[in-house]
Coordinates of C-alpha atoms and ligand atoms in Angstrom, one line a residue:
M705 CA 124.4 106.4 121.0
S706 CA 121.4 103.5 120.8
T707 CA 121.6 99.8 120.5
L708 CA 119.8 99.5 116.8
R709 CA 116.7 97.1 117.0
I710 CA 116.0 95.0 115.1
L711 CA 112.0 93.8 115.3
S712 CA 110.9 90.7 113.4
G713 CA 107.9 87.8 113.2
M714 CA 106.1 84.6 111.3
R715 CA 102.7 83.2 110.9
P716 CA 102.6 81.1 113.3
T717 CA 100.9 77.7 111.3
G718 CA 103.0 74.8 112.9
K719 CA 106.0 73.6 112.7
L720 CA 108.9 75.5 110.7
H721 CA 110.9 73.4 107.4
L722 CA 114.1 75.3 106.0
G723 CA 112.6 77.4 103.8
H724 CA 111.9 79.0 107.6
Y725 CA 115.8 78.8 108.4
T726 CA 117.1 79.6 105.6
G727 CA 115.6 82.6 104.8
A728 CA 114.9 84.0 108.1
L729 CA 115.8 82.4 110.9
E730 CA 119.6 81.4 110.3
N731 CA 119.5 84.8 110.0
W732 CA 117.8 86.3 113.4
V733 CA 120.2 84.0 115.0
Y734 CA 122.8 85.1 114.0
L735 CA 122.1 89.1 114.3
Q736 CA 120.6 88.1 117.8
N737 CA 124.6 86.4 118.2
L738 CA 126.2 90.1 117.0
L739 CA 128.8 91.2 119.4
A740 CA 130.8 94.5 118.3
D741 CA 134.0 95.2 120.0
D742 CA 134.0 96.0 123.4
G743 CA 132.3 93.6 123.5
S744 CA 127.8 94.8 123.5
K745 CA 125.3 93.9 121.8
V746 CA 124.9 95.2 118.0
Y747 CA 120.9 94.5 118.0
E748 CA 118.7 94.1 120.4
T749 CA 116.1 91.3 119.2
C750 CA 112.2 91.6 119.6
F751 CA 110.8 87.8 117.9
L752 CA 107.1 87.8 117.1
I753 CA 104.5 85.5 116.8
A754 CA 101.9 86.4 113.8
D755 CA 98.5 85.4 115.4
Y756 CA 96.4 88.0 114.1
H757 CA 98.0 88.3 110.1
I758 CA 97.1 84.4 109.9
L759 CA 93.4 85.2 110.1
S760 CA 93.9 87.0 107.0
T761 CA 93.7 83.9 105.3
S762 CA 92.5 81.2 107.4
L763 CA 89.0 81.8 110.6
D764 CA 90.4 78.0 111.8
T765 CA 91.7 79.3 115.6
S766 CA 91.8 75.6 116.5
E767 CA 95.4 75.0 116.1
A768 CA 96.3 78.1 116.3
Y769 CA 98.1 78.3 119.9
R770 CA 99.5 74.8 119.1
N771 CA 101.1 75.7 116.0
S772 CA 102.5 79.0 118.0
M773 CA 104.5 76.7 119.7
E774 CA 105.6 74.3 117.8
M775 CA 107.1 77.4 115.8
L776 CA 108.6 78.7 119.0
L777 CA 110.7 75.2 119.4
D778 CA 111.3 75.9 116.2
W779 CA 113.2 79.2 117.3
L780 CA 114.7 78.1 120.0
A781 CA 116.1 75.0 118.6
A782 CA 117.2 77.1 116.2
G783 CA 119.2 79.2 118.7
I784 CA 116.7 81.7 119.7
D785 CA 117.9 82.7 123.3
P786 CA 114.8 84.3 125.5
Q787 CA 117.8 85.5 127.2
K788 CA 118.4 87.9 124.4
S789 CA 115.7 88.0 122.5
P790 CA 112.2 88.3 124.3
V791 CA 109.6 86.4 122.2
F792 CA 105.5 87.0 121.9
R793 CA 102.3 86.8 120.4
Q794 CA 101.0 89.5 118.9
S795 CA 97.2 88.9 119.9
Q796 CA 98.4 89.5 123.3
V797 CA 100.0 92.7 122.9
K798 CA 96.8 95.1 122.7
E799 CA 98.5 98.2 121.7
H800 CA 99.2 95.4 117.7
A801 CA 95.6 96.4 117.5
E802 CA 95.8 100.2 118.8
L803 CA 98.3 101.6 116.1
F804 CA 97.4 99.3 113.3
L805 CA 93.7 101.0 113.5
L806 CA 95.7 104.6 113.8
F807 CA 98.7 103.7 110.8
S808 CA 95.3 102.7 109.0
M809 CA 93.8 106.1 108.3
L810 CA 97.6 106.7 107.3
I811 CA 97.7 105.5 104.4
T812 CA 95.5 104.2 101.4
S813 CA 94.3 101.7 100.0
A814 CA 94.4 102.0 96.1
R815 CA 98.7 102.3 97.8
L816 CA 98.1 98.7 99.6
E817 CA 96.3 97.9 96.2
R818 CA 99.1 97.7 94.6
N819 CA 101.6 95.6 97.3
P820 CA 103.3 92.5 94.6
T821 CA 103.5 90.6 98.2
L822 CA 99.2 90.2 98.6
K823 CA 98.7 90.2 94.5
E824 CA 100.9 86.9 94.2
Q825 CA 99.1 85.8 97.7
V826 CA 95.6 85.8 96.1
R827 CA 97.3 84.3 92.7
D828 CA 98.8 81.3 94.8
L829 CA 95.6 80.5 97.6
N830 CA 93.1 81.5 94.0
M831 CA 91.0 84.1 96.6
E832 CA 88.6 85.7 94.9
S833 CA 88.3 88.3 97.0
L834 CA 89.7 90.0 99.6
T835 CA 89.3 91.1 103.4
Y836 CA 89.9 94.7 104.7
G837 CA 91.9 92.9 107.8
H838 CA 94.0 90.4 104.7
L839 CA 94.1 95.2 102.4
G840 CA 95.4 95.8 105.6
Y841 CA 98.1 92.8 106.3
P842 CA 101.1 95.6 105.4
V843 CA 99.4 97.6 107.7
L844 CA 99.7 95.2 111.1
Q845 CA 102.9 95.0 110.0
A846 CA 104.0 97.8 110.1
A847 CA 102.6 97.9 113.8
D848 CA 104.3 95.9 115.0
I849 CA 107.3 96.7 113.0
L850 CA 107.1 100.6 115.1
L851 CA 104.9 99.3 117.8
Y852 CA 109.2 99.0 118.8
K853 CA 111.1 101.0 116.5
G854 CA 112.4 98.3 115.3
N855 CA 115.5 99.6 112.6
V856 CA 116.6 96.8 110.9
V857 CA 113.5 93.9 109.8
P858 CA 115.9 90.2 109.1
V859 CA 112.9 89.3 106.4
G860 CA 112.9 87.0 103.6
E861 CA 112.9 88.9 99.7
D862 CA 108.7 88.5 100.4
Q863 CA 108.6 91.0 103.1
I864 CA 110.1 93.7 100.7
P865 CA 106.9 95.3 100.3
H866 CA 105.3 95.0 103.6
V867 CA 108.4 97.2 104.6
E868 CA 109.0 99.7 102.4
I869 CA 105.0 100.5 103.2
T870 CA 106.7 100.4 106.7
R871 CA 108.8 103.4 106.2
E872 CA 105.9 105.4 103.9
I873 CA 104.0 105.2 107.2
A874 CA 107.2 105.6 109.7
R875 CA 107.1 109.1 107.3
K876 CA 103.6 109.9 107.4
F877 CA 103.5 109.6 110.9
N878 CA 106.8 111.5 112.0
F879 CA 105.9 115.4 108.8
H880 CA 102.2 115.3 110.0
F881 CA 102.1 113.8 113.9
P882 CA 105.6 115.4 115.8
H883 CA 105.9 114.8 119.0
P884 CA 106.4 118.1 121.1
T885 CA 109.8 117.0 122.3
I886 CA 111.1 114.1 121.2
G887 CA 110.1 115.1 117.6
D888 CA 110.1 112.6 115.6
V889 CA 108.4 108.9 116.9
F890 CA 109.6 106.5 115.2
P891 CA 112.4 105.3 113.0
E892 CA 112.4 104.4 108.4
P893 CA 112.8 100.3 109.6
E894 CA 115.5 98.8 106.5
P895 CA 114.9 95.0 105.3
K896 CA 117.6 93.1 106.2
I897 CA 117.8 89.9 103.1
T898 CA 120.0 86.9 103.4
K899 CA 121.6 85.0 100.7
F900 CA 118.9 82.3 100.3
S901 CA 115.8 83.9 101.6
R902 CA 114.2 81.6 99.0
L903 CA 115.3 77.4 99.3
V904 CA 113.1 75.9 95.8
G905 CA 110.3 73.0 97.5
L906 CA 111.4 69.6 96.7
D907 CA 109.3 69.1 94.2
G908 CA 111.5 71.7 91.7
K909 CA 108.6 74.1 92.5
A910 CA 109.9 77.8 93.4
K911 CA 109.9 78.1 97.0
M912 CA 109.4 75.4 99.9
S913 CA 106.2 75.8 101.9
K914 CA 103.8 74.3 103.7
S915 CA 100.5 74.5 101.4
L916 CA 102.3 73.6 98.0
G917 CA 103.8 70.5 100.7
N918 CA 107.0 70.2 99.9
T919 CA 108.9 71.0 102.9
V920 CA 111.5 69.0 104.8
L921 CA 111.1 70.0 107.7
L922 CA 113.2 71.9 110.7
S923 CA 112.1 68.9 113.0
D924 CA 112.4 66.0 110.3
T925 CA 114.7 62.8 112.1
P926 CA 117.7 61.5 109.5
E927 CA 115.1 58.8 107.8
E928 CA 112.4 61.9 107.2
V929 CA 115.0 63.8 105.9
F930 CA 116.0 60.4 104.0
S931 CA 113.1 59.8 102.2
K932 CA 111.5 63.1 101.4
V933 CA 114.7 64.1 99.7
R934 CA 114.8 60.7 97.8
N935 CA 111.6 61.5 95.8
A936 CA 112.7 65.6 95.7
V937 CA 112.8 66.2 91.4
T938 CA 116.4 66.0 89.7
D939 CA 117.2 67.0 86.7
T940 CA 114.7 65.0 84.2
L941 CA 117.6 65.2 81.8
K942 CA 119.6 62.8 83.0
L943 CA 117.6 59.2 83.4
R944 CA 120.3 56.4 83.8
R945 CA 123.1 56.2 86.3
N946 CA 125.7 57.1 83.3
D947 CA 124.1 60.3 82.1
P948 CA 125.8 63.7 82.8
G949 CA 123.8 65.0 84.5
R950 CA 123.8 69.3 85.2
P951 CA 123.6 70.5 88.2
E952 CA 122.9 73.9 88.0
V953 CA 119.3 72.8 87.3
C954 CA 118.9 70.8 89.6
T955 CA 116.8 70.7 93.1
V956 CA 118.9 68.2 95.0
F957 CA 123.1 70.3 93.8
S958 CA 120.7 73.3 95.2
Y959 CA 119.7 72.1 98.8
H960 CA 123.9 70.2 98.4
K961 CA 125.3 74.4 97.9
R962 CA 123.0 76.0 101.4
F963 CA 124.6 71.9 103.2
T964 CA 127.5 70.4 102.1
A965 CA 130.8 72.0 102.6
Q966 CA 133.0 72.9 99.6
E967 CA 135.4 70.0 98.3
E968 CA 132.9 67.9 99.4
L969 CA 130.7 70.0 97.1
A970 CA 132.5 70.9 94.4
M971 CA 133.1 66.5 94.2
I972 CA 129.6 66.4 93.8
E973 CA 128.6 69.1 90.9
A974 CA 132.7 67.6 89.0
D975 CA 130.7 63.8 88.9
C976 CA 127.4 64.9 88.2
L977 CA 128.7 66.6 85.3
S978 CA 130.4 63.4 84.3
G979 CA 128.3 61.2 84.8
A980 CA 129.6 59.2 87.6
L981 CA 127.7 60.1 91.0
G982 CA 124.0 58.4 90.4
C983 CA 121.8 60.5 91.8
V984 CA 120.4 58.1 94.6
D985 CA 123.6 58.6 95.8
C986 CA 123.7 62.3 96.1
K987 CA 120.8 62.5 97.5
K988 CA 122.0 59.7 100.4
R989 CA 124.8 62.6 100.5
C990 CA 122.2 65.5 100.5
A991 CA 120.1 63.9 103.2
A992 CA 124.0 63.6 105.8
S993 CA 124.6 67.9 104.7
I994 CA 121.4 68.5 105.8
S995 CA 120.7 65.9 109.1
A996 CA 124.2 67.2 109.9
E997 CA 122.8 70.9 110.4
L998 CA 119.8 69.6 111.4
E999 CA 121.5 67.6 114.4
P1000 CA 121.3 69.9 117.9
L1001 CA 118.0 71.8 116.6
L1002 CA 116.3 68.4 116.5
E1003 CA 118.6 67.3 120.4
K1004 CA 117.1 70.4 121.3
R1005 CA 113.7 70.8 120.4
R1006 CA 113.6 67.7 122.7
Y1007 CA 114.8 69.1 125.1
Y1008 CA 112.2 71.2 125.2
E1009 CA 110.3 69.5 124.3
K1010 CA 110.0 68.1 127.9
R1011 CA 109.3 71.0 130.1
M1012 CA 106.9 72.7 127.9
G1013 CA 106.0 74.6 131.2
L1014 CA 109.7 76.6 130.3
V1015 CA 108.6 77.4 127.3
E1016 CA 105.4 79.0 128.3
E1017 CA 106.7 80.9 131.3
I1018 CA 109.8 82.1 128.3
L1019 CA 106.4 83.4 126.4
L1020 CA 105.3 84.6 128.9
D1021 CA 107.8 86.4 130.4
G1022 CA 108.3 87.9 126.8
E1023 CA 104.9 88.9 126.2
R1024 CA 105.5 91.1 129.6
K1025 CA 108.8 92.8 128.3
A1026 CA 107.4 93.9 125.4
K1027 CA 103.6 94.6 126.7
E1028 CA 106.4 97.9 128.5
L1029 CA 107.7 98.1 125.3
A1030 CA 104.5 99.4 122.8
S1031 CA 102.5 100.6 125.9
H1032 CA 105.9 103.4 125.7
T1033 CA 105.6 104.1 122.3
M1034 CA 101.8 103.9 122.5
Q1035 CA 101.5 106.8 125.3
E1036 CA 104.4 109.1 122.7
V1037 CA 101.8 107.8 120.2
R1038 CA 99.0 109.6 122.3
T1039 CA 100.6 113.0 122.7
A1040 CA 102.2 113.6 119.0
M1041 CA 98.5 112.8 118.3
R1042 CA 97.7 114.8 120.8
L1043 CA 94.6 112.4 121.5
G1044 CA 93.7 112.4 125.3
Ligands
LIG1076 N1 104.9 89.1 107.4 C1 105.5 88.3 108.1 C2 105.7 86.8 107.4 O1 104.6 86.6 106.5 C3 105.0 87.5 109.4 C4 105.6 89.7 110.0 C5 104.0 89.8 110.7 C6 106.3 89.5 109.9 N2 105.0 91.0 111.2 C7 106.0 91.0 111.1 C8 108.0 90.1 109.9 C9 106.9 91.8 111.0 C10 108.6 91.0 110.5 C11 108.5 92.3 110.5 O2 106.2 86.6 107.2

């Protein structure tokens, strides 16, 4: 049996925040390092920097390279190991564009217009109308996944509709274009979501997001983390220190649930409910829990920041490996489609 392949990616918007970490990155690292009983890797992992996808919402490419490198630094800091997982930019592997074109013939525009993630984005960004490329966003994503024959796609829950479209495209391709020797060219990938797939924003809004400006960055120092958490929205009915609080509606408590150890968490919950714990103290403890988890990331980030030549080399090496896999798949696609 061959090893299952994992392919996932993120749009390079610059430095990553805690939502990226709990929603995807942490899970990527876990899956990258997962070993079978015989000591072999359970998954082959590949991670993509979706720099073409950025163009669907912004034509300003002046920061594209910098944002990609900042994101890569955060990936490395969080434990993505380039020896185990090639990392690469979509724009540097031309096969993405080629497969995207072929896939665009396999899906109707009506199907793409029904995509709930797209609708949400159009609403959040107040977009009047869509470009053709933006409508095709999930088609490009399908090319990303299937070029590497990804079997498993670890993503946040908002990406499930895109993976569903990927599955439909894979099925349709395999049905219309059986390969003379291997049969199905593509697997039907499964999404894999994390438990904390969405982290509430500091302002209490449904999710952390750069455009909402309500994030804690993975690269924030303990001082920065505390100054952000200090301003986070809590239970709006708890006005004074001794008022009993409602942890279940509190943003800060939702972070405690993810970052604070079980025993301390139970105490914080009890003391908030009774009114014994004031919000300022609670926030201090929350910031400390977050920073404790981020400390090793900060250290690793600093290591790589001082060695940007190495980081560039890591990226170029990942791109070489990705190109090899991608061109192999495209040969199969061309054979199956009798192109050439
Ligand atoms: N759409 C994903 C996001 O916004 C990024 C992405 C691009 C991706 N290509 C992918 C995710 C392939 C998983 C697999 O986060």
